[in-house]
Amino acid sequence: MAEIIGVIGGTGLTELEGLQILEYQEVETPFGAPSSSITWGNLHGCRLAFISRHGNPHRIPPHEVNYRANIWALKHVGVSKIIGVNAVGGIHGSMGPAHVVIPDQLIDYTWGRPSTFFEGDLEHVTHIDFSFPYDKDLRQVLCDCAGKVRAPYSDFGVYGATQGPRLETAAEIKRLERDGCDIVGMTGMPEAVLAAELEIPYACLSLVVNWAAGKTTEIITMADIENAIADGMGHVRAILAEALPVLQ
Ligand code: HPA
C-alpha cells in the first residue's frame, strides 16, 4: 500500500497550492488540538496529510504551537514520514534569501516548550538517541529532488532553533555562528525530537527568508521576508512535487 506522507507547512505555506483536497479531518489528541485540521489531499497523484503549523489563518506564534498534538495527530492518521517546511534566517554566507536548506543537524536554544512524549505517568524512563536528528534517506530524496528542479539549495546546514517570537540580536546571531549554526528558525524544535520519539522519519525543507540579524547593515522587515517567501516558496513546492512520488 502506498505510504502516506505528512507535511507540516510553516510561514508562507499555510496551504499547498495544487493540492486536490479530499477531506478535512479534526483529530483530538491527549495533548489537545493540533494547529489545524488535517487536510487530506492528492498532490500530483500522491496522498498526503497536511497540517498548517501556525494555523489557518496564520495565528499561532512559534512558541505557542502545540508541537506534540501535531506530531501525535500525524502518527495517529498513519503517516510514515514527515517533511517540515519552515522559514529561516540565513547565517552561512552561501545561504541568502530564497535559498533552500535541507539541514543535517540542529542546536536547540528553545525553552519552556513541552518537548517530549516521555514524561508524566511513565513505566520507565526513556532516553532516545538523537545524534542525527534528521532522517538520512528522507534528506537524500529531498536533496536529489532539489537538484532535479534546479532549486538553489544546500545539502547541509546546522539549524539553530530559537524561542521567538522576536527575531535575534546581532550578538545572539554571532554566538549562534560561533556555535556552528548555519540557519536560524523558531519552529525546528521540538518538532524534530517529537517525530524521533514516535519513530517517524523526519526532515526539513528550510527556506531562507532573510539574512539573520547583523549579517547585513539593514534591519529585517516583514516586507523583505514576504518578498523572499514569494521568491522562494515556488522552489519548495517544486521540490515537494518531485519528492512525493519518490517517497510513496
Ligand atoms: N530568525 C529566527 N527565525 C526566523 C528568521 C530569523 O532571522 N527568519 C525567519 N524565521
XYZ file of N, CA and C and ligand atoms in Angstrom:
754
model
N 0.844 -1.199 0.000
C 0.000 0.000 0.000
C 0.876 1.245 0.000
N 0.423 2.267 -0.742
C 1.225 3.499 -0.814
C 1.361 4.117 0.578
N 2.511 4.681 0.823
C 2.715 5.316 2.126
C 2.049 6.688 2.141
N 1.730 7.129 3.342
C 1.156 8.469 3.472
C 2.254 9.392 3.990
N 2.446 10.488 3.295
C 3.462 11.446 3.703
C 2.779 12.591 4.449
N 3.357 12.964 5.574
C 2.847 14.109 6.333
C 3.671 15.336 5.983
N 2.992 16.451 5.779
C 3.708 17.706 5.529
C 3.212 18.717 6.555
N 4.171 19.346 7.251
C 3.803 20.426 8.169
C 4.274 21.719 7.527
N 3.319 22.534 7.139
C 3.647 23.785 6.443
C 3.820 24.908 7.451
N 4.768 25.767 7.172
C 5.015 26.884 8.083
C 4.649 28.204 7.444
N 5.306 29.263 7.896
C 5.066 30.597 7.355
C 5.239 30.543 5.840
N 4.241 31.041 5.122
C 4.329 31.055 3.657
C 3.798 29.786 3.023
N 3.494 28.796 3.842
C 2.948 27.553 3.274
C 1.767 27.107 4.145
N 0.808 28.016 4.271
C -0.393 27.725 5.057
C -1.274 26.745 4.302
N -1.198 26.841 2.980
C -1.948 25.913 2.135
C -1.007 25.398 1.066
N -1.306 24.250 0.523
C -0.462 23.721 -0.554
C -1.149 23.962 -1.887
N -0.537 24.813 -2.676
C -1.091 25.112 -3.998
C -1.107 23.828 -4.841
N -2.136 23.626 -5.577
C -2.178 22.440 -6.436
C -2.677 21.209 -5.701
N -2.934 21.356 -4.401
C -3.402 20.202 -3.620
C -4.889 19.989 -3.898
N -5.193 18.790 -4.344
C -6.605 18.462 -4.548
C -7.128 17.978 -3.196
N -7.979 18.781 -2.573
C -8.401 18.465 -1.208
C -9.493 17.403 -1.223
N -9.254 16.344 -0.455
C -10.223 15.250 -0.405
C -11.131 15.393 0.807
N -10.508 15.842 1.902
C -11.272 15.842 3.150
C -10.501 16.612 4.231
N -11.225 17.193 5.175
C -10.589 17.774 6.366
C -10.926 16.869 7.540
N -9.915 16.545 8.345
C -10.170 15.661 9.493
C -9.755 16.370 10.773
N -10.701 16.467 11.706
C -10.367 17.024 13.028
C -9.834 15.867 13.867
N -8.685 16.042 14.487
C -8.137 14.972 15.329
C -7.972 15.536 16.739
N -8.527 14.846 17.710
C -8.288 15.207 19.118
C -7.123 14.369 19.613
N -6.255 14.937 20.381
C -5.103 14.184 20.871
C -5.054 14.294 22.396
N -4.277 13.444 23.052
C -4.151 13.567 24.511
C -3.490 14.883 24.904
N -2.969 15.605 23.918
C -2.243 16.849 24.211
C -3.036 18.070 23.766
N -4.291 17.857 23.383
C -5.116 18.967 22.916
C -5.202 18.965 21.399
N -5.635 20.088 20.877
C -5.903 20.143 19.429
C -4.626 20.484 18.660
N -4.458 19.858 17.492
C -3.362 20.279 16.600
C -3.592 21.712 16.105
N -2.589 22.259 15.442
C -2.668 23.648 14.960
C -3.793 23.851 13.958
N -4.093 22.801 13.196
C -5.176 22.907 12.203
C -5.776 21.516 12.055
N -6.908 21.464 11.351
C -7.391 20.134 10.986
C -6.371 19.529 10.025
N -6.444 18.232 9.860
C -5.568 17.599 8.878
C -6.251 17.695 7.524
N -5.553 18.238 6.567
C -6.086 18.291 5.209
C -5.584 17.059 4.484
N -6.521 16.214 4.068
C -6.161 15.048 3.252
C -6.225 15.461 1.806
N -5.193 15.157 1.079
C -5.236 15.591 -0.307
C -4.392 14.747 -1.214
N -4.533 15.068 -2.477
C -3.741 14.461 -3.538
C -2.891 15.556 -4.149
N -1.591 15.378 -4.154
C -0.730 16.338 -4.829
C -0.012 15.555 -5.914
N -0.337 15.890 -7.159
C 0.257 15.177 -8.297
C 0.113 13.661 -8.114
N -1.067 13.228 -7.698
C -1.338 11.793 -7.598
C -0.864 11.146 -6.307
N -0.250 11.919 -5.404
C 0.240 11.324 -4.148
C -0.635 11.765 -2.984
N -0.884 10.807 -2.117
C -1.756 11.069 -0.973
C -0.928 11.711 0.133
N -1.413 12.782 0.684
C -0.672 13.346 1.813
C -1.614 13.925 2.848
N -1.058 14.062 4.050
C -1.785 14.646 5.169
C -1.049 15.917 5.551
N -1.756 17.037 5.510
C -1.111 18.339 5.683
C -1.628 19.037 6.940
N -0.682 19.576 7.717
C -1.056 20.414 8.870
C -0.396 21.773 8.685
N -1.154 22.803 8.969
C -0.610 24.163 8.915
C -0.100 24.514 10.321
N 1.222 24.610 10.465
C 1.832 24.707 11.800
C 1.338 25.911 12.607
N 1.112 27.014 11.926
C 0.694 28.229 12.633
C -0.815 28.449 12.550
N -1.548 27.401 12.115
C -2.990 27.510 11.954
C -3.313 28.125 10.609
N -4.576 28.017 10.240
C -5.030 28.628 9.003
C -6.339 29.352 9.319
N -6.330 30.696 9.368
C -5.235 31.603 9.044
C -4.069 31.524 10.033
N -2.955 32.073 9.598
C -1.681 32.070 10.315
C -1.828 32.878 11.617
N -1.969 32.194 12.771
C -2.254 32.949 14.002
C -1.516 32.432 15.226
N -0.858 31.278 15.148
C -0.227 30.699 16.343
C 1.280 30.979 16.281
N 1.819 31.747 17.252
C 3.253 32.046 17.200
C 4.083 30.792 17.501
N 5.349 30.801 17.082
C 6.180 29.577 17.167
C 6.242 28.966 18.568
N 6.299 29.814 19.612
C 6.447 29.250 20.968
C 5.122 28.721 21.499
N 4.016 29.000 20.787
C 2.721 28.504 21.256
C 2.155 27.383 20.385
N 2.924 26.956 19.405
C 2.464 25.839 18.568
C 2.376 24.589 19.442
N 1.317 23.823 19.267
C 1.178 22.572 20.023
C 1.883 21.461 19.220
N 3.214 21.444 19.350
C 4.016 20.508 18.551
C 3.647 19.064 18.863
N 3.390 18.786 20.122
C 3.056 17.393 20.486
C 1.766 16.957 19.809
N 0.755 17.842 19.821
C -0.523 17.465 19.190
C -0.327 17.265 17.686
N 0.473 18.115 17.057
C 0.657 17.997 15.597
C 1.304 16.662 15.234
N 2.371 16.320 15.956
C 3.089 15.082 15.617
C 2.240 13.861 15.988
N 1.608 13.931 17.130
C 0.766 12.801 17.571
C -0.359 12.579 16.559
N -0.983 13.676 16.090
C -2.108 13.548 15.144
C -1.630 12.913 13.836
N -0.464 13.308 13.368
C 0.038 12.732 12.106
C 0.336 11.249 12.275
N 0.908 10.892 13.417
C 1.163 9.467 13.689
C -0.172 8.707 13.729
N -1.132 9.294 14.399
C -2.440 8.660 14.594
C -3.120 8.356 13.251
N -2.971 9.263 12.280
C -3.638 9.020 10.990
C -2.777 8.172 10.056
N -1.598 7.777 10.524
C -0.847 6.766 9.787
C 0.247 7.261 8.863
N 0.729 8.491 9.059
C 1.805 8.917 8.155
C 3.076 8.127 8.475
N 3.874 7.899 7.437
C 5.096 7.119 7.642
C 6.341 7.996 7.578
N 6.192 9.229 7.147
C 7.317 10.173 7.073
C 6.742 11.570 7.225
N 7.562 12.480 7.755
C 7.101 13.869 7.861
C 8.146 14.799 7.256
N 7.654 15.716 6.423
C 8.506 16.794 5.923
C 8.022 18.088 6.588
N 8.910 18.731 7.317
C 8.578 20.009 7.950
C 9.119 21.135 7.076
N 8.232 22.022 6.689
C 8.676 23.177 5.887
C 8.747 24.366 6.829
N 9.875 25.069 6.820
C 9.958 26.243 7.693
C 10.747 27.385 7.067
N 10.421 28.592 7.532
C 11.120 29.797 7.090
C 12.250 30.055 8.090
N 13.402 30.432 7.594
C 14.567 30.641 8.470
C 15.346 31.877 8.041
N 16.224 32.321 8.950
C 17.184 33.366 8.617
C 18.497 32.705 8.211
N 19.220 33.331 7.301
C 20.479 32.766 6.824
C 21.667 33.319 7.603
N 22.532 32.433 8.077
C 23.762 32.834 8.777
C 24.961 32.529 7.883
N 25.017 31.325 7.349
C 26.123 30.920 6.464
C 26.121 31.816 5.220
N 27.329 32.219 4.792
C 27.449 33.166 3.679
C 26.791 32.725 2.386
N 26.606 31.413 2.207
C 26.001 30.944 0.947
C 24.484 30.751 1.083
N 23.943 31.102 2.255
C 22.516 30.810 2.486
C 21.719 32.102 2.622
N 21.537 32.772 1.497
C 20.803 34.045 1.482
C 19.336 33.837 1.141
N 18.573 34.934 1.090
C 17.136 34.842 0.823
C 16.803 34.043 -0.438
N 15.770 33.227 -0.316
C 15.214 32.354 -1.363
C 16.035 31.079 -1.572
N 17.079 30.877 -0.733
C 17.855 29.639 -0.779
C 17.129 28.578 0.057
N 17.205 27.334 -0.395
C 16.573 26.245 0.360
C 17.675 25.433 1.043
N 17.490 25.165 2.329
C 18.465 24.357 3.070
C 17.766 23.091 3.560
N 18.464 21.969 3.388
C 17.964 20.700 3.924
C 18.924 20.359 5.066
N 18.612 20.847 6.267
C 19.602 20.769 7.350
C 19.934 19.327 7.737
N 21.179 19.154 8.221
C 21.575 17.815 8.662
C 21.817 17.754 10.165
N 21.797 18.916 10.817
C 21.994 18.937 12.266
C 21.203 20.095 12.857
N 21.058 20.071 14.166
C 20.393 21.206 14.823
C 20.991 21.450 16.199
N 20.809 22.675 16.652
C 21.097 23.023 18.058
C 19.842 23.700 18.596
N 19.430 23.257 19.773
C 18.167 23.719 20.343
C 18.406 24.811 21.387
N 17.924 26.015 21.121
C 18.003 27.117 22.100
C 16.619 27.467 22.640
N 15.620 26.657 22.333
C 14.267 26.994 22.801
C 14.143 26.631 24.277
N 13.143 27.184 24.934
C 12.934 26.867 26.351
C 11.431 26.917 26.643
N 11.064 26.148 27.643
C 9.683 26.219 28.136
C 8.641 25.624 27.201
N 9.069 24.907 26.175
C 8.081 24.286 25.280
C 7.926 22.817 25.673
N 6.700 22.322 25.770
C 6.570 20.885 26.027
C 7.269 20.133 24.891
N 8.306 19.364 25.241
C 9.159 18.874 24.156
C 9.451 17.384 24.239
N 8.594 16.656 24.959
C 8.742 15.201 24.972
C 7.382 14.538 25.194
N 7.258 13.323 24.656
C 6.101 12.486 24.985
C 6.409 11.636 26.204
N 7.699 11.574 26.562
C 8.120 10.648 27.616
C 8.213 11.342 28.965
N 7.073 11.747 29.498
C 7.030 12.341 30.826
C 5.668 12.065 31.433
N 5.550 12.366 32.715
C 4.270 12.119 33.390
C 4.280 10.738 34.011
N 3.193 10.026 33.807
C 2.991 8.745 34.464
C 3.674 7.635 33.651
N 4.988 7.483 33.833
C 5.756 6.550 32.995
C 5.996 5.232 33.701
N 6.126 4.175 32.894
C 6.533 2.885 33.471
C 8.038 2.841 33.626
N 8.755 3.482 32.692
C 10.209 3.573 32.801
C 10.696 4.816 32.069
N 11.867 5.285 32.476
C 12.439 6.490 31.879
C 13.017 6.127 30.512
N 12.781 6.993 29.526
C 13.260 6.713 28.171
C 14.135 7.856 27.682
N 15.310 7.518 27.185
C 16.189 8.497 26.535
C 16.389 8.023 25.107
N 15.890 8.789 24.130
C 16.108 8.331 22.754
C 17.458 8.823 22.242
N 18.021 8.102 21.298
C 19.210 8.588 20.598
C 18.758 9.699 19.653
N 19.513 10.817 19.675
C 19.135 11.947 18.809
C 20.400 12.520 18.151
N 21.412 11.647 17.977
C 22.699 12.101 17.421
C 22.498 12.742 16.052
N 21.638 12.122 15.253
C 21.398 12.592 13.885
C 19.901 12.870 13.778
N 19.520 14.127 14.001
C 18.095 14.431 14.194
C 17.231 14.300 12.956
N 17.857 14.337 11.777
C 17.063 14.273 10.550
C 17.298 12.933 9.849
N 16.251 12.417 9.229
C 16.344 11.096 8.585
C 17.205 11.179 7.316
N 18.205 10.296 7.274
C 19.190 10.331 6.191
C 18.541 10.079 4.825
N 17.698 9.057 4.745
C 17.111 8.701 3.443
C 16.141 9.783 2.953
N 15.366 10.298 3.880
C 14.410 11.345 3.503
C 15.164 12.598 3.043
N 16.231 12.944 3.744
C 17.057 14.095 3.338
C 17.620 13.869 1.937
N 18.076 12.643 1.706
C 18.691 12.350 0.404
C 17.683 12.569 -0.738
N 16.462 12.100 -0.533
C 15.433 12.292 -1.560
C 15.191 13.789 -1.775
N 15.092 14.541 -0.681
C 14.826 15.982 -0.818
C 15.979 16.679 -1.544
N 17.211 16.277 -1.221
C 18.380 16.894 -1.886
C 18.378 16.545 -3.372
N 18.144 15.262 -3.697
C 18.125 14.848 -5.109
C 17.066 15.643 -5.877
N 15.903 15.773 -5.254
C 14.800 16.457 -5.942
C 15.086 17.950 -6.071
N 15.720 18.535 -5.072
C 16.084 19.962 -5.165
C 17.028 20.161 -6.345
N 17.962 19.213 -6.515
C 18.880 19.282 -7.657
C 18.125 19.156 -8.974
N 17.194 18.198 -9.000
C 16.448 17.950 -10.247
C 15.644 19.164 -10.692
N 15.037 19.861 -9.722
C 14.194 21.009 -10.120
C 15.013 22.299 -10.184
N 16.340 22.148 -10.026
C 17.274 23.277 -10.111
C 16.952 24.389 -9.109
N 16.567 23.980 -7.914
C 16.372 24.974 -6.853
C 17.746 25.338 -6.288
N 17.954 26.580 -5.881
C 19.195 26.903 -5.189
C 19.129 26.272 -3.797
N 19.998 25.302 -3.500
C 19.837 24.596 -2.228
C 21.180 24.179 -1.650
N 21.182 23.880 -0.370
C 22.352 23.314 0.307
C 21.953 22.001 0.935
N 22.830 21.004 0.779
C 22.519 19.671 1.313
C 23.132 19.482 2.704
N 23.443 20.584 3.357
C 23.953 20.523 4.728
C 23.479 21.793 5.435
N 23.606 21.803 6.736
C 23.285 23.007 7.478
C 22.902 22.655 8.896
N 23.396 23.445 9.826
C 23.009 23.288 11.227
C 21.908 24.309 11.515
N 20.774 23.798 11.920
C 19.598 24.640 12.209
C 19.646 25.048 13.685
N 19.747 26.328 13.954
C 19.672 26.827 15.336
C 18.223 27.182 15.628
N 17.639 26.496 16.597
C 16.212 26.731 16.909
C 16.112 27.712 18.069
N 15.574 28.895 17.806
C 15.444 29.921 18.844
C 13.986 30.046 19.290
N 13.797 30.739 20.411
C 12.485 30.750 21.052
C 11.472 31.659 20.355
N 11.928 32.832 19.878
C 10.994 33.776 19.284
C 9.989 34.267 20.319
N 8.915 34.945 19.930
C 8.644 35.270 18.537
C 9.492 36.435 17.991
N 10.265 37.093 18.873
C 11.107 38.166 18.329
C 12.251 37.550 17.532
N 12.783 38.334 16.619
C 13.999 37.901 15.939
C 15.183 38.100 16.886
N 16.363 37.640 16.503
C 17.517 37.645 17.394
C 18.221 39.011 17.369
N 19.099 39.222 18.348
C 20.003 40.374 18.285
C 21.203 39.952 17.417
N 21.956 40.964 16.962
C 23.146 40.664 16.165
C 24.139 39.846 16.993
N 24.245 40.154 18.301
C 25.177 39.405 19.162
C 24.732 37.949 19.313
N 23.436 37.747 19.407
C 22.948 36.360 19.504
C 23.290 35.579 18.233
N 23.164 36.251 17.089
C 23.494 35.552 15.831
C 24.991 35.246 15.779
N 25.824 36.187 16.274
C 27.274 35.893 16.310
C 27.536 34.667 17.172
N 26.827 34.592 18.268
C 27.000 33.422 19.154
C 26.551 32.141 18.453
N 25.421 32.203 17.768
C 24.949 31.013 17.051
C 25.978 30.598 15.994
N 26.554 31.614 15.352
C 27.556 31.323 14.306
C 28.781 30.654 14.930
N 29.213 31.179 16.066
C 30.364 30.544 16.751
C 30.024 29.109 17.140
N 28.778 28.891 17.483
C 28.342 27.530 17.848
C 28.307 26.594 16.643
N 28.291 27.177 15.445
C 28.252 26.334 14.240
C 26.923 26.339 13.513
N 26.016 27.238 13.905
C 24.715 27.266 13.209
C 24.851 27.941 11.844
N 24.151 27.403 10.856
C 24.144 27.964 9.503
C 22.853 28.714 9.201
N 21.790 28.301 9.850
C 20.485 28.953 9.665
C 19.823 29.058 11.038
N 18.841 29.965 11.137
C 18.170 30.137 12.423
C 16.662 30.219 12.187
N 15.936 29.482 13.004
C 14.479 29.483 12.867
C 13.842 29.207 14.215
N 12.516 29.334 14.274
C 11.845 29.237 15.578
C 10.999 27.985 15.730
N 10.926 27.157 14.696
C 9.977 26.031 14.773
C 10.618 24.646 14.595
N 11.929 24.625 14.403
C 12.585 23.334 14.145
C 12.563 22.402 15.334
N 12.444 22.975 16.528
C 12.355 22.173 17.748
C 11.208 22.698 18.587
N 10.478 21.786 19.252
C 10.732 20.362 19.426
C 10.152 19.462 18.334
N 9.762 20.020 17.193
C 9.115 19.184 16.174
C 9.958 17.954 15.813
N 11.282 18.218 15.607
C 12.163 17.120 15.161
C 12.257 16.023 16.223
N 12.397 16.417 17.481
C 12.586 15.379 18.508
C 11.295 14.614 18.773
N 10.169 15.285 18.647
C 8.897 14.589 18.883
C 8.660 13.537 17.800
N 9.014 13.880 16.552
C 8.913 12.884 15.472
C 9.844 11.711 15.779
N 11.042 12.028 16.265
C 12.002 10.957 16.589
C 11.461 10.074 17.714
N 10.839 10.685 18.709
C 10.299 9.878 19.813
C 9.217 8.915 19.325
N 8.455 9.336 18.314
C 7.409 8.439 17.792
C 7.916 7.615 16.612
N 9.241 7.700 16.385
C 9.905 6.894 15.338
C 9.339 7.168 13.950
N 9.077 8.441 13.684
C 8.636 8.833 12.336
C 9.824 9.527 11.665
N 10.316 8.991 10.539
C 11.394 9.663 9.830
C 10.985 11.100 9.496
N 11.888 12.036 9.771
C 11.549 13.467 9.671
C 12.699 14.215 9.021
N 12.377 15.156 8.138
C 13.405 16.049 7.584
C 12.763 17.398 7.316
N 13.608 18.404 7.157
C 13.101 19.769 6.942
C 13.485 20.297 5.580
N 12.572 21.091 5.029
C 12.892 21.956 3.899
C 12.836 23.362 4.484
N 14.007 23.968 4.652
C 14.065 25.293 5.288
C 14.311 26.345 4.220
N 13.380 27.266 4.096
C 13.525 28.338 3.104
C 14.074 29.582 3.798
N 15.218 30.059 3.319
C 15.801 31.280 3.904
C 14.972 32.472 3.424
N 14.495 33.266 4.386
C 13.645 34.404 4.004
C 14.278 35.748 4.371
N 15.414 35.712 5.045
C 16.136 36.951 5.365
C 17.551 36.582 5.783
N 18.471 37.560 5.675
C 19.767 37.376 6.322
C 19.544 37.548 7.814
N 20.169 36.695 8.620
C 19.984 36.769 10.077
C 20.505 38.117 10.595
N 20.050 38.474 11.796
C 20.342 39.796 12.379
C 21.840 40.090 12.364
N 22.197 41.281 11.900
C 23.598 41.709 11.910
C 24.405 41.197 10.732
N 23.808 40.380 9.890
C 24.549 39.836 8.728
C 24.613 40.864 7.603
N 23.709 41.849 7.651
C 23.814 42.995 6.737
C 23.614 44.245 7.604
N 23.785 45.398 7.027
C 23.588 46.635 7.810
C 22.108 46.985 7.908
N 21.297 46.275 7.133
C 19.855 46.584 7.121
C 19.140 45.935 8.313
N 18.046 46.546 8.741
C 17.199 45.839 9.701
C 16.291 44.875 8.918
N 15.688 43.936 9.646
C 14.872 42.913 8.968
C 13.420 43.397 8.961
N 12.839 43.503 7.782
C 11.442 43.955 7.716
C 10.544 42.807 7.254
N 9.293 42.881 7.688
C 8.326 41.854 7.267
C 8.139 41.906 5.752
N 8.269 43.110 5.184
C 8.086 43.226 3.722
C 9.177 42.430 3.003
N 10.443 42.549 3.503
C 11.530 41.791 2.866
C 11.279 40.287 2.997
N 10.818 39.890 4.197
C 10.547 38.457 4.427
C 9.454 37.974 3.460
N 8.403 38.789 3.328
C 7.307 38.385 2.429
C 7.782 38.274 0.981
N 8.675 39.191 0.593
C 9.209 39.115 -0.782
C 10.014 37.844 -0.985
N 10.835 37.500 0.014
C 11.662 36.292 -0.119
C 10.785 35.045 -0.143
N 9.695 35.070 0.628
C 8.764 33.928 0.609
C 8.167 33.811 -0.798
N 7.768 34.954 -1.359
C 7.174 34.925 -2.705
C 8.200 34.389 -3.712
N 9.462 34.798 -3.543
C 10.501 34.340 -4.480
C 10.837 32.863 -4.297
N 10.857 32.405 -3.036
C 11.432 31.094 -2.753
C 10.456 29.954 -2.571
N 9.201 30.265 -2.218
C 8.298 29.159 -1.887
C 8.012 28.292 -3.124
N 8.150 28.875 -4.310
C 7.988 28.092 -5.544
C 8.991 26.951 -5.590
N 10.221 27.202 -5.115
C 11.239 26.140 -5.099
C 10.793 25.012 -4.156
N 10.269 25.424 -2.999
C 9.842 24.419 -2.011
C 8.710 23.565 -2.594
N 7.747 24.228 -3.226
C 6.630 23.486 -3.829
C 7.138 22.538 -4.907
N 8.108 23.019 -5.714
C 8.629 22.176 -6.803
C 9.358 20.957 -6.223
N 10.114 21.162 -5.148
C 10.826 20.033 -4.527
C 9.808 19.028 -3.987
N 8.773 19.532 -3.322
C 7.746 18.628 -2.781
C 7.075 17.835 -3.904
N 6.743 18.525 -4.981
C 6.050 17.846 -6.086
C 6.923 16.745 -6.671
N 8.217 16.979 -6.716
C 9.147 15.990 -7.269
C 9.369 14.844 -6.271
N 9.397 15.210 -4.977
C 9.768 14.215 -3.946
C 8.628 13.263 -3.595
N 7.398 13.759 -3.601
C 6.303 12.932 -3.087
C 6.144 11.606 -3.830
N 6.177 11.622 -5.167
C 6.026 10.324 -5.852
C 7.171 9.357 -5.520
N 8.362 9.904 -5.268
C 9.526 9.040 -4.952
C 9.325 8.414 -3.566
N 8.678 9.142 -2.695
C 8.578 8.686 -1.308
C 7.454 7.682 -1.094
N 6.565 7.537 -2.090
C 5.394 6.678 -1.836
C 5.581 5.249 -2.304
N 15.425 34.224 12.979
C 14.598 33.288 13.512
N 13.568 32.781 12.856
C 13.360 33.195 11.602
C 14.174 34.167 11.000
C 15.269 34.703 11.722
O 16.027 35.556 11.251
N 13.671 34.364 9.757
C 12.607 33.526 9.631
N 12.406 32.831 10.744
